[in-house]
Coordinates of C-alpha atoms in Angstrom, one line a residue:
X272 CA 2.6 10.9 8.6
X273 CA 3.0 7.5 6.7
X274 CA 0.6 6.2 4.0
X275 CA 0.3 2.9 2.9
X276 CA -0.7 1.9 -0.6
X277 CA -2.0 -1.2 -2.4
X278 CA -4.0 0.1 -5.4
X279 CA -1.4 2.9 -6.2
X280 CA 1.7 3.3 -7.4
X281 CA 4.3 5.7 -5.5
X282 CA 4.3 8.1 -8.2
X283 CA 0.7 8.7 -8.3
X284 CA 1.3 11.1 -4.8
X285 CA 3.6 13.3 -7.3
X286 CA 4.9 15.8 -4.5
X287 CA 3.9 14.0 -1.6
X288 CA 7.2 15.1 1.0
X289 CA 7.4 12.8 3.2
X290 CA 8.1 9.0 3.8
X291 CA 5.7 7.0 2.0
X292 CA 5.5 3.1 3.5
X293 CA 3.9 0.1 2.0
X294 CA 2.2 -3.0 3.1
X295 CA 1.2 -6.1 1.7
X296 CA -1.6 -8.9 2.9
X297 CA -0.6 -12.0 1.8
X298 CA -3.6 -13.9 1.5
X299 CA -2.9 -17.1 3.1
X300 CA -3.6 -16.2 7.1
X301 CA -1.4 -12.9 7.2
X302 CA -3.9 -11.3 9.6
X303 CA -1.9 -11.0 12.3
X304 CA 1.5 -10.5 10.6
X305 CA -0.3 -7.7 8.9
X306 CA -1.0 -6.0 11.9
X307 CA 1.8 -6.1 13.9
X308 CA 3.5 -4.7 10.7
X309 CA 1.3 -1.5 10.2
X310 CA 1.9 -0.7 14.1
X311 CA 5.4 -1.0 14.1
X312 CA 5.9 1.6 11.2
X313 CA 3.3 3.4 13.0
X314 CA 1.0 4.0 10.1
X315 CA -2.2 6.1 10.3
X316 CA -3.7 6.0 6.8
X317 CA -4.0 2.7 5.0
X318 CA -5.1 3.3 1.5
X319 CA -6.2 1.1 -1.4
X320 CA -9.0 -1.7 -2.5
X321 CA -9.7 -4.6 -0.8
X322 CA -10.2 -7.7 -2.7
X323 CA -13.2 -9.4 -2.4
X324 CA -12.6 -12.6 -0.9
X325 CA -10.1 -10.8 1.7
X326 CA -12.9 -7.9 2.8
X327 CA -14.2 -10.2 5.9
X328 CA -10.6 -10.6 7.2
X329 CA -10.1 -7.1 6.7
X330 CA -13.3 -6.1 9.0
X331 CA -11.4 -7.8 11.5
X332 CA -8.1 -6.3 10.8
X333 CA -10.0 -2.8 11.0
X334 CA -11.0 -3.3 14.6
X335 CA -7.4 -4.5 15.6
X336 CA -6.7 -0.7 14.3
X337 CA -9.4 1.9 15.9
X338 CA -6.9 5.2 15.2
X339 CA -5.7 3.8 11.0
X340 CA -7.9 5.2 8.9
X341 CA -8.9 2.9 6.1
X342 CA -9.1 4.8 2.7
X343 CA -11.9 3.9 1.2
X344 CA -13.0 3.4 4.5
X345 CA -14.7 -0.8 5.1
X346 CA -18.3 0.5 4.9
X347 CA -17.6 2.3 1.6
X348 CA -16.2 -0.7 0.3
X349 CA -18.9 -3.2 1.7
X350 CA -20.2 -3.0 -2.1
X351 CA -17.1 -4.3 -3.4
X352 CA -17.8 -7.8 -2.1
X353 CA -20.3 -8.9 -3.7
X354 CA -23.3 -8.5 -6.1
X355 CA -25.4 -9.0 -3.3
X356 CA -23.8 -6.1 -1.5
X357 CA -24.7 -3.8 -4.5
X358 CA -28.2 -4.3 -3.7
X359 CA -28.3 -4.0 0.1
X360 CA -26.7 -0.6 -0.3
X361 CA -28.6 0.5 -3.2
X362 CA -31.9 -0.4 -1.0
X363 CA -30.7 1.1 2.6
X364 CA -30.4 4.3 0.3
X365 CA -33.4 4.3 -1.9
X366 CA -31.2 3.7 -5.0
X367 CA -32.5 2.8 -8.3
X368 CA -31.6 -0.8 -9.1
X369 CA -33.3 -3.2 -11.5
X370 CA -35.9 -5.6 -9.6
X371 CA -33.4 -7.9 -8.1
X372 CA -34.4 -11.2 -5.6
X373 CA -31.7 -12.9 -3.8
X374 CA -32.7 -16.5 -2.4
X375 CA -30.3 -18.9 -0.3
X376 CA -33.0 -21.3 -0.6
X377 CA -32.8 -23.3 -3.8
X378 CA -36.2 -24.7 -4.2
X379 CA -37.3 -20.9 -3.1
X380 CA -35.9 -19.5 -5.6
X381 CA -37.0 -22.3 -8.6
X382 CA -40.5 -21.1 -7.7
X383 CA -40.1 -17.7 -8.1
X384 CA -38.4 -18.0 -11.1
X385 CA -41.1 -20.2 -12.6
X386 CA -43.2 -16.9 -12.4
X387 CA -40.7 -14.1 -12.8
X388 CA -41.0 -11.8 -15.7
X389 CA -38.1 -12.8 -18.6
X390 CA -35.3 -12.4 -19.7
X391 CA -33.8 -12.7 -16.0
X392 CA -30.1 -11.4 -15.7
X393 CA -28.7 -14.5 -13.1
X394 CA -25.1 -13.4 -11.8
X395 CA -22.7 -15.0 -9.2
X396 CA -23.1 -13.0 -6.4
X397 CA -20.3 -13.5 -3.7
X398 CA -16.7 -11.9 -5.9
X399 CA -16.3 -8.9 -6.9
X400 CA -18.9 -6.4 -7.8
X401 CA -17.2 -6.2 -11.6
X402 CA -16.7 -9.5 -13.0
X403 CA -16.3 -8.1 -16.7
X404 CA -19.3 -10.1 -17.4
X405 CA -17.6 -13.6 -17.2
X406 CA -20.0 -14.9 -14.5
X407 CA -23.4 -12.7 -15.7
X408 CA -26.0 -14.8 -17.8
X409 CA -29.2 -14.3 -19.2
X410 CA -31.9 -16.8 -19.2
X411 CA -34.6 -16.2 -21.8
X412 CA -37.2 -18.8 -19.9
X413 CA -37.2 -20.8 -16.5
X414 CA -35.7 -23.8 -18.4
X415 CA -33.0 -21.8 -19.3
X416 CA -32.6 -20.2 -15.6
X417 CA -33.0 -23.8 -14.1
X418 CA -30.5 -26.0 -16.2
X419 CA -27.9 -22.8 -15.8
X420 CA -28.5 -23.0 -12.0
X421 CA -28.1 -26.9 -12.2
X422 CA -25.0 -26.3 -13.9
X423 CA -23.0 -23.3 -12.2
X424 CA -24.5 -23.8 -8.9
X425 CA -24.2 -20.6 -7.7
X426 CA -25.4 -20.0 -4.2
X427 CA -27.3 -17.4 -3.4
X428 CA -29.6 -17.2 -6.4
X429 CA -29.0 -13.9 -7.5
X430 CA -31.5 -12.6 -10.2
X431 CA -32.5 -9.3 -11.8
X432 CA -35.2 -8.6 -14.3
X433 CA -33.5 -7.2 -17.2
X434 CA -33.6 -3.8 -18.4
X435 CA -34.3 -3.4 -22.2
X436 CA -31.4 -0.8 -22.1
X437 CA -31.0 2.4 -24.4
X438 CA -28.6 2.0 -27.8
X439 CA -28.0 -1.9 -26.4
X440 CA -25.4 -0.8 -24.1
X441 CA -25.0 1.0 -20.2
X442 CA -22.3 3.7 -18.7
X443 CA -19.9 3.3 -16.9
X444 CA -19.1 6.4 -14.7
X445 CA -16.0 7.1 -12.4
X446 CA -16.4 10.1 -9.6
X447 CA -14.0 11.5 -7.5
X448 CA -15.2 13.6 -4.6
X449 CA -18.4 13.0 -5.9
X450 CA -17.4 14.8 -9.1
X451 CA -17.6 12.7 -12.7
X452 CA -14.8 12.8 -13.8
X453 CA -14.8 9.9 -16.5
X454 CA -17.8 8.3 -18.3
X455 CA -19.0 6.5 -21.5
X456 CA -21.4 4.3 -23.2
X457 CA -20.5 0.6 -23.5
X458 CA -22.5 -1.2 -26.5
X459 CA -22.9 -4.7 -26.9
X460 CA -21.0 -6.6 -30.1
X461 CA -23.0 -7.2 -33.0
X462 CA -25.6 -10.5 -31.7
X463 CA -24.4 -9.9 -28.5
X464 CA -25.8 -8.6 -25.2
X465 CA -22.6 -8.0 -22.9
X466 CA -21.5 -4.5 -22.8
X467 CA -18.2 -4.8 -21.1
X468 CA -15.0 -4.1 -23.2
X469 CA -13.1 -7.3 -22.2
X470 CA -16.0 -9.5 -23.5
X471 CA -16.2 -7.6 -27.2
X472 CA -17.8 -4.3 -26.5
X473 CA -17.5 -0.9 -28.1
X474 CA -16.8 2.6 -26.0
X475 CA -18.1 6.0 -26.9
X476 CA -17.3 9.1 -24.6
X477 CA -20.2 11.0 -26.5
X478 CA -23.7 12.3 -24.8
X479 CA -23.4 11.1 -21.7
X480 CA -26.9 12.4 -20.5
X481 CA -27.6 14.4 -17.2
X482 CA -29.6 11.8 -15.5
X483 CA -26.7 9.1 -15.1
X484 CA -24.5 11.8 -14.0
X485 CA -26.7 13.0 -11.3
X486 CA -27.5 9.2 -10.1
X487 CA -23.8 8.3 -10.0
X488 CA -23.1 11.2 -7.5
X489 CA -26.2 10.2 -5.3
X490 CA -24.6 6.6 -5.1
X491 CA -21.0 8.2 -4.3
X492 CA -22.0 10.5 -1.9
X493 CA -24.6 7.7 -0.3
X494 CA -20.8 5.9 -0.3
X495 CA -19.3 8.2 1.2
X496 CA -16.7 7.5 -1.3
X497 CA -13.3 9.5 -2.1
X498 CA -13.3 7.5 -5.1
X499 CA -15.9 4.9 -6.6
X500 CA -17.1 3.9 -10.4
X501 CA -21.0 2.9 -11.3
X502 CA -22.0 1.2 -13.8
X503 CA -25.9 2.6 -15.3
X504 CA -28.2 1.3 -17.3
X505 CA -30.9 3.7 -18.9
X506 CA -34.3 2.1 -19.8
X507 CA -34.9 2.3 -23.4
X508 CA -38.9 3.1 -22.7
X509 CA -38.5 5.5 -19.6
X510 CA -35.5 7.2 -20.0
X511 CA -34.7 6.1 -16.0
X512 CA -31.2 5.2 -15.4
X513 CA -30.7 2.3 -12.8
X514 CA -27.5 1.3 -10.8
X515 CA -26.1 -2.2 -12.0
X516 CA -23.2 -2.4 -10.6
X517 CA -20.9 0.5 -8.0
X518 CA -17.5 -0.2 -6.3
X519 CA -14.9 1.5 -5.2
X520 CA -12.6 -0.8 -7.3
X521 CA -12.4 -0.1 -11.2
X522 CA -9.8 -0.2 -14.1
X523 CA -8.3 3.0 -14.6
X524 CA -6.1 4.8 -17.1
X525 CA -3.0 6.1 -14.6
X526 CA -3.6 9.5 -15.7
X527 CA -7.1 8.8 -13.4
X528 CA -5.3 7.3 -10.5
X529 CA -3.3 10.5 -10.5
X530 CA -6.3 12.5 -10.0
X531 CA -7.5 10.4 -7.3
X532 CA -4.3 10.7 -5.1
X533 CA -4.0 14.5 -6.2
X534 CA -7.6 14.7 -4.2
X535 CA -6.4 12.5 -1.4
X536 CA -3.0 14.5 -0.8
X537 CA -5.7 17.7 -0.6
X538 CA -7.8 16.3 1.4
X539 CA -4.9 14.7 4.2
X540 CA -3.2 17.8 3.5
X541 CA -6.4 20.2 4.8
X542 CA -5.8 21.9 1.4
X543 CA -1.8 22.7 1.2
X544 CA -1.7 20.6 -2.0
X545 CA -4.2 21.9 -4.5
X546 CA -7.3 20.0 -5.4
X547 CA -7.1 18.8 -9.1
X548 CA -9.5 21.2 -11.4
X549 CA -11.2 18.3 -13.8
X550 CA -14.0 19.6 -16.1
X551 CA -17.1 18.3 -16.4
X552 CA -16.8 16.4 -20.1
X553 CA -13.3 16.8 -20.4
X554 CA -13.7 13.4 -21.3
X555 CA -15.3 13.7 -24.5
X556 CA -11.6 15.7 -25.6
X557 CA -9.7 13.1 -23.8
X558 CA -11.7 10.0 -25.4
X559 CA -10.7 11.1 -28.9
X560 CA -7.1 10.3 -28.2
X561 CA -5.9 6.9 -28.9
X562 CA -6.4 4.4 -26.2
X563 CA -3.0 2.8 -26.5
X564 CA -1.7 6.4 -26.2
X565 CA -3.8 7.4 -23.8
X566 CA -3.2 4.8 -21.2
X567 CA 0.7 6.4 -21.1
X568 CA -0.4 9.8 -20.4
X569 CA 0.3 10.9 -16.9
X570 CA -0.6 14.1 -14.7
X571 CA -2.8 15.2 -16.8
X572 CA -4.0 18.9 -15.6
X573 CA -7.0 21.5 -16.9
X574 CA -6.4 25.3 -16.4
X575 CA -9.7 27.1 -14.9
X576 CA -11.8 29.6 -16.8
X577 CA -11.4 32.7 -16.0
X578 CA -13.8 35.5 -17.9
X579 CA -11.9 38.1 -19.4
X580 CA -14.7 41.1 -18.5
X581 CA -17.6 41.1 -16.5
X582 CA -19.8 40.4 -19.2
X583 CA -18.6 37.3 -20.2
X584 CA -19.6 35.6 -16.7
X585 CA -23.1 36.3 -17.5
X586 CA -22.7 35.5 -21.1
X587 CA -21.1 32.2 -20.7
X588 CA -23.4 29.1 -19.5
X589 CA -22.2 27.3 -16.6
X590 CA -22.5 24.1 -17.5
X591 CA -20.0 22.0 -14.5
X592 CA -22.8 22.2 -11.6
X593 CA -20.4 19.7 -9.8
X594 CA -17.4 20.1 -8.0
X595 CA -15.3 17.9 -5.7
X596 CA -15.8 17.6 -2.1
X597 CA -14.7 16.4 0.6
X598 CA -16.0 13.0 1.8
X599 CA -17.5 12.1 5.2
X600 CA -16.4 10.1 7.5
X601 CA -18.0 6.8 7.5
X602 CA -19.4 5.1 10.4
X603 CA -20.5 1.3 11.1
X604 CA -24.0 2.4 11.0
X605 CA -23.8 2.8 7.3
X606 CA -23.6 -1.0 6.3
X607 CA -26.6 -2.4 5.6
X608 CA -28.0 -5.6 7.7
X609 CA -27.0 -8.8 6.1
X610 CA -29.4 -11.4 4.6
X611 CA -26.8 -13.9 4.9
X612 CA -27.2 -17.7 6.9
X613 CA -25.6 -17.8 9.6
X614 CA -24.5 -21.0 8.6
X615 CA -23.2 -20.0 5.4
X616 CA -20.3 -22.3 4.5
X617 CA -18.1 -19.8 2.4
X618 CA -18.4 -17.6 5.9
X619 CA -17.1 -20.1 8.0
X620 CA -14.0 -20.3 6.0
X621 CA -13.4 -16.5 5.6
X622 CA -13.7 -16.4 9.2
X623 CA -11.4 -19.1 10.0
X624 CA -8.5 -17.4 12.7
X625 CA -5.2 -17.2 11.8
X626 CA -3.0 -20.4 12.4
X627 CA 0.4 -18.8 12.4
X628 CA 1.8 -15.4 13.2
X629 CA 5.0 -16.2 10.7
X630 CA 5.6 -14.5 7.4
X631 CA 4.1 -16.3 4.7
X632 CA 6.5 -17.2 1.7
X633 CA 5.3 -15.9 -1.7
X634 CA 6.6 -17.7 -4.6
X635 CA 7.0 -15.7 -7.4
X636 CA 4.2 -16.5 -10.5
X637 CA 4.2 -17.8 -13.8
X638 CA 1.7 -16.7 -15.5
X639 CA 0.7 -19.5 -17.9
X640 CA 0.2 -21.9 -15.1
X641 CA -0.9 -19.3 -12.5
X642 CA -4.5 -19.4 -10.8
X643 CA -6.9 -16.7 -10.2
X644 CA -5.6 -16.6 -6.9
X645 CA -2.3 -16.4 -7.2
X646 CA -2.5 -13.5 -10.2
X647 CA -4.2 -11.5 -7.4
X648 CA -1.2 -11.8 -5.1
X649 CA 0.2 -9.3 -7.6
X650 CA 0.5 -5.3 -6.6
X651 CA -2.7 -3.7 -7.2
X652 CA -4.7 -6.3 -9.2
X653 CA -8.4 -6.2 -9.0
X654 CA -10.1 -9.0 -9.7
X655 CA -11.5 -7.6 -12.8
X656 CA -8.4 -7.8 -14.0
X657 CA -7.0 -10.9 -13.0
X658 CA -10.5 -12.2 -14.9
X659 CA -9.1 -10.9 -18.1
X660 CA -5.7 -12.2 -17.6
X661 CA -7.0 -15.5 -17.1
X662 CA -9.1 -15.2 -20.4
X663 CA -6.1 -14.2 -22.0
X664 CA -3.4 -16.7 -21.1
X665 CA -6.4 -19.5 -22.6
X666 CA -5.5 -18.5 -25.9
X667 CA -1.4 -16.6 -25.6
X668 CA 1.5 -18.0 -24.2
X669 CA 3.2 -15.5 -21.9
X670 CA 7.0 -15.3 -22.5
X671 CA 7.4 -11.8 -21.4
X672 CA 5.5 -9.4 -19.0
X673 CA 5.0 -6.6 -22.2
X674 CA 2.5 -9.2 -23.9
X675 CA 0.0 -7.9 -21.1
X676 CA 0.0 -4.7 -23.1
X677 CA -2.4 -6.6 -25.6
X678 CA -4.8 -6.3 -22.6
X679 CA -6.3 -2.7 -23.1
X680 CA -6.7 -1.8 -19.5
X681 CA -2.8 -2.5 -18.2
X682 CA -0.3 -0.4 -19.0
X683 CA 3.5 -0.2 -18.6
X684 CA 3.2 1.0 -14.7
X685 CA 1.7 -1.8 -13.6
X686 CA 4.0 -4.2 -15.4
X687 CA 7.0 -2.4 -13.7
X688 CA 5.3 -2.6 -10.5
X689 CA 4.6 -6.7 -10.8
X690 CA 8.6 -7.0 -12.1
X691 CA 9.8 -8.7 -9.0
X692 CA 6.4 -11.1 -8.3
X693 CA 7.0 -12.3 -12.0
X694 CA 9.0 -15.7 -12.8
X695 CA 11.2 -15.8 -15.8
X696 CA 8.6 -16.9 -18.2
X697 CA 11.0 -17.3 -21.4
X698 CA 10.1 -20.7 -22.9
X699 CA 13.1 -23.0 -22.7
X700 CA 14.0 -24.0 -26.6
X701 CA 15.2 -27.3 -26.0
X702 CA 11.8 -28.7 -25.0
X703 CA 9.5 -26.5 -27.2
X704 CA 8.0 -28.6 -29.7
X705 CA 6.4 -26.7 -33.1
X706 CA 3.0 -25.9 -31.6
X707 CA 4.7 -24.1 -28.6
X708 CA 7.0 -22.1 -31.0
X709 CA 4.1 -21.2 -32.8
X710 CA 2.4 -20.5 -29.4
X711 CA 4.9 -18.2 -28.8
X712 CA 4.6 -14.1 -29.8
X713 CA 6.7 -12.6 -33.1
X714 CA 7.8 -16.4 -34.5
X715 CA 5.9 -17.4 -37.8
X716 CA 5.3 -21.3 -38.7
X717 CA 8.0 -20.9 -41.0
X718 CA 10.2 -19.6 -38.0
X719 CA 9.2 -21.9 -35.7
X720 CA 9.8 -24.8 -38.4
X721 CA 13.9 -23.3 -39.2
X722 CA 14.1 -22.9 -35.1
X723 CA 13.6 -27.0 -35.0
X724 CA 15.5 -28.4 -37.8
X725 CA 18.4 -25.8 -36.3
X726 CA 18.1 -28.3 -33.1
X727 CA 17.7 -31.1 -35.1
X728 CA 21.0 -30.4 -36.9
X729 CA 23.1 -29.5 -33.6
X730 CA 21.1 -31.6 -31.5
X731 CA 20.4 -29.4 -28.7
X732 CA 20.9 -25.5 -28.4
X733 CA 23.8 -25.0 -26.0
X734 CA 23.6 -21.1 -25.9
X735 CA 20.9 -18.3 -27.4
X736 CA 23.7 -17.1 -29.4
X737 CA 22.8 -19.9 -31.7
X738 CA 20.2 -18.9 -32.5
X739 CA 21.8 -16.4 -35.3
X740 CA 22.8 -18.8 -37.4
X741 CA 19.0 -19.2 -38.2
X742 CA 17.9 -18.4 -42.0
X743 CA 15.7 -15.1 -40.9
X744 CA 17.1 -14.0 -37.6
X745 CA 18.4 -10.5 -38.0
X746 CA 19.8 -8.3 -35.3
X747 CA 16.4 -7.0 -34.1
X748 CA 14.5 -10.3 -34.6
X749 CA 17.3 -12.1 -32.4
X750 CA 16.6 -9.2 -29.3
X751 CA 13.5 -9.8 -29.5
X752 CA 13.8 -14.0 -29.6
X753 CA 16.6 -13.4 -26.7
X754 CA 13.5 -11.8 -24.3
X755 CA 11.3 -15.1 -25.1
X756 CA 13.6 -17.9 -25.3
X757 CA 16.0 -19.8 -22.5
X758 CA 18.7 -22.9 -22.5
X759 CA 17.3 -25.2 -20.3
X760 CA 19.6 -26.9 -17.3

């Protein structure tokens, strides 16, 4: 049996015996390329997120494939698509959400809001559900809601009444077979009011209560999810935790994505391969390790208690009421009805048939020119992601793939795996000017400044040998100048 993956890396299904395939959709009208590629190598399990913008085409690749089963499966991952999604799902299943109006009618919604109970949380809808808080706003008055409206011009209107949340901050919780297997509190920065991490917030892994546990695995199992992520927001005054956001696509630490295959390779495999053994709060231990360290740990494993007399069973509390199961099988009755026009303009396009049936040509990317787009032609980006990648290229000049690691949630795997999509970013010497060298990770002003009155003297840098005879480059500072620094043709 073949697998395909998208979100995962190959060494992720540690053990996995036989032939493991991979396909990629290439984003610019590779429907039918696509397809005639997963038939010929015969594949029967397709397995991986699918981006937002590409989850309509991929409703219509699904019926091109009746026997491939998608893993998560399309109606598990209708959420994924947009904020708008969140809520028809969390209302077809009598999910806790915030009070949240959508209205494709501008004018509509102006007069609600003119009424509504502030603050008002005002998101983009159609993207991802998980935008790392880059398109979520809060409007403290209809003046405020209106000239943000005006200005972003987000269609639908998407609005929530806010939720004076507990500590400032919300939870994030990731399941797997409807177990938790990761979760923590996100707080706010000092002044601020945005929890996630990639806009300033703090973590703690520490009393995660009962309640938010047992709402996550409602929402996963409503899901039908093999994997999926909430995020949960407890009211301050009530204590009641409400779904904010839930997807099936969410950063991960690899030693997570490890789990989740070890589940799936149980699950294909009708139990041959064990199913992993993850204790409930084993996060708290795990949270206490470094996060740079911790994003390099792989195959993490948990031995099971075993009670050394028969006393001890009934001595001990079992706390871990939750263990991981197998999930169902969707079916297309479980997507909600959409509230969608007809005439929606963004739908037309999505829709649009595919013009060619020839391979499309991907160039390789650069990332300090790249687009959202095209950093989302990489293997396994979410959108999340690519968010925070575009945030940080704004302010860093990428010369080599390792400065990602200053972004907390990629890690070496994922560099490897984008290796080959990745231009030679090295910045070419000769036409680097002092506010580039500066730009430009490990080389001080004063660097920089010896670096251009070296040029100035030879008049141009014929090789990066040259680069030696610099006042202050040593062996080690020379490697590390050779990695970010080319001879132009």
């Amino acid at each position: 049996m073949d697998y395909v993956l998208r979100f995962f890396d190959y060494s992720n299904f540690k053990g996995w015996p036989d032939k493991i395939e991979e396909v990629t959709y290439h984003w610019k009208n590779d429907k039918e390329r696509f397809i005639k590629e997963v038939k010929r190598k015969k594949i029967e399990i397709l397995i991986g997120n699918i981006p937002a913008t590409a989850y309509d085409t991929f409703v219509q690749i699904a019926k091109e494939l009746p026997h491939v089963r998608f893993v998560p499966s399309l109606e598990t991952q209708f959420p994924n698509k947009s904020k708008e999604n969140v809520t028809l799902f969390a209302k077809k299943h009598n999910l806790a959400i915030p009070k949240t109006e959508i209205f494709y009618d501008k004018e509509e919604g102006y007069e609600y809001l003119k009424k509504a109970k502030y603050p008002q949380i005002i998101k983009r809808s159609y993207g991802p559900s998980n935008y790392g808080g880059y398109f979520v706003h809060k409007a403290d008055s209809f003046k405020e809601a209106k000239e943000l409206l005006d200005e972003k011009k987000y269609n639908p209107i998407y609005t929530q009444d806010a939720i004076p949340l507990k500590y400032s901050g919300d939870l994030r919780v990731m399941l797997i077979g409807h177990k938790p297997v990761c979760a923590f509190w996100r707080f706010s920065e000092e002044g601020g009011w945005i929890t996630n991490t990639s806009q300033g917030g703090s973590m703690s892994y520490e009393k995660v209560p009962m309640n938010a546990l047992e709402l996550a695995v409602k929402v996963s199992k409503a899901a039908k999810a093999e994997y999926w992520a909430c995020d949960i927001g407890i009211d301050k005054n009530t204590d009641k935790p409400y779904i904010i956001e839930c997807a099936t696509a969410f950063a991960a630490f690899p030693y997570i994505r490890d789990w989740i295959c070890q589940y799936l390779m149980w699950d294909f495999s009708e139990g041959r391969f064990p199913k992993p053994h993850v204790p409930l709060f084993s996060w708290e231990e795990l949270g206490k390790i470094d996060s740079s360290l911790l994003r390099t740990m792989r195959h993490i494993g948990f031995s099971k208690y075993k009670p050394s007399c028969d006393g001890t069973w009934y001595i001990n509390e079992k706390t871990d009421k939750y263990d991981m199961e197998k999930a169902e099988l969707s079916n297309p009755s479980d997507v909600p009805d959409s509230i969608e026009p007809k005439n929606l303009p963004i739908k037309k396009e999505l829709l649009k048939p595919s013009q060619s049936d020839q391979n499309c040509a991907i160039s390789k990317v650069n990332l300090n020119n790249a687009t959202l787009t095209e950093i989302m032609t990489l293997h396994a980006m979410e959108e999340e992601l690519a968010l925070e990648i575009c945030e940080y290229i704004k302010e860093n000049t990428i010369t080599d793939s390792s400065d990602l690691l200053d972004i907390e949630s990629i890690d070496e795997q994922m560099i490897e795996s984008w290796s080959d999509d990745l231009e030679d970013m090295r910045f070419d010497i000769n036409s680097a000017n002092l506010e580039d060298l500066k730009s430009i990770k490990g080389i001080s002003d004063k660097l920089a400044q010896n670096i251009l009155d070296e040029k100035s003297k030879i008049g141009k840098f014929t090789s990066i040998y040259e680069l030696k005879n610099i006042n202050g480059v040593g062996k080690s500072k020379f490697a590390e100048l050779k990695a970010r620094l080319s001879i132009g043709e």
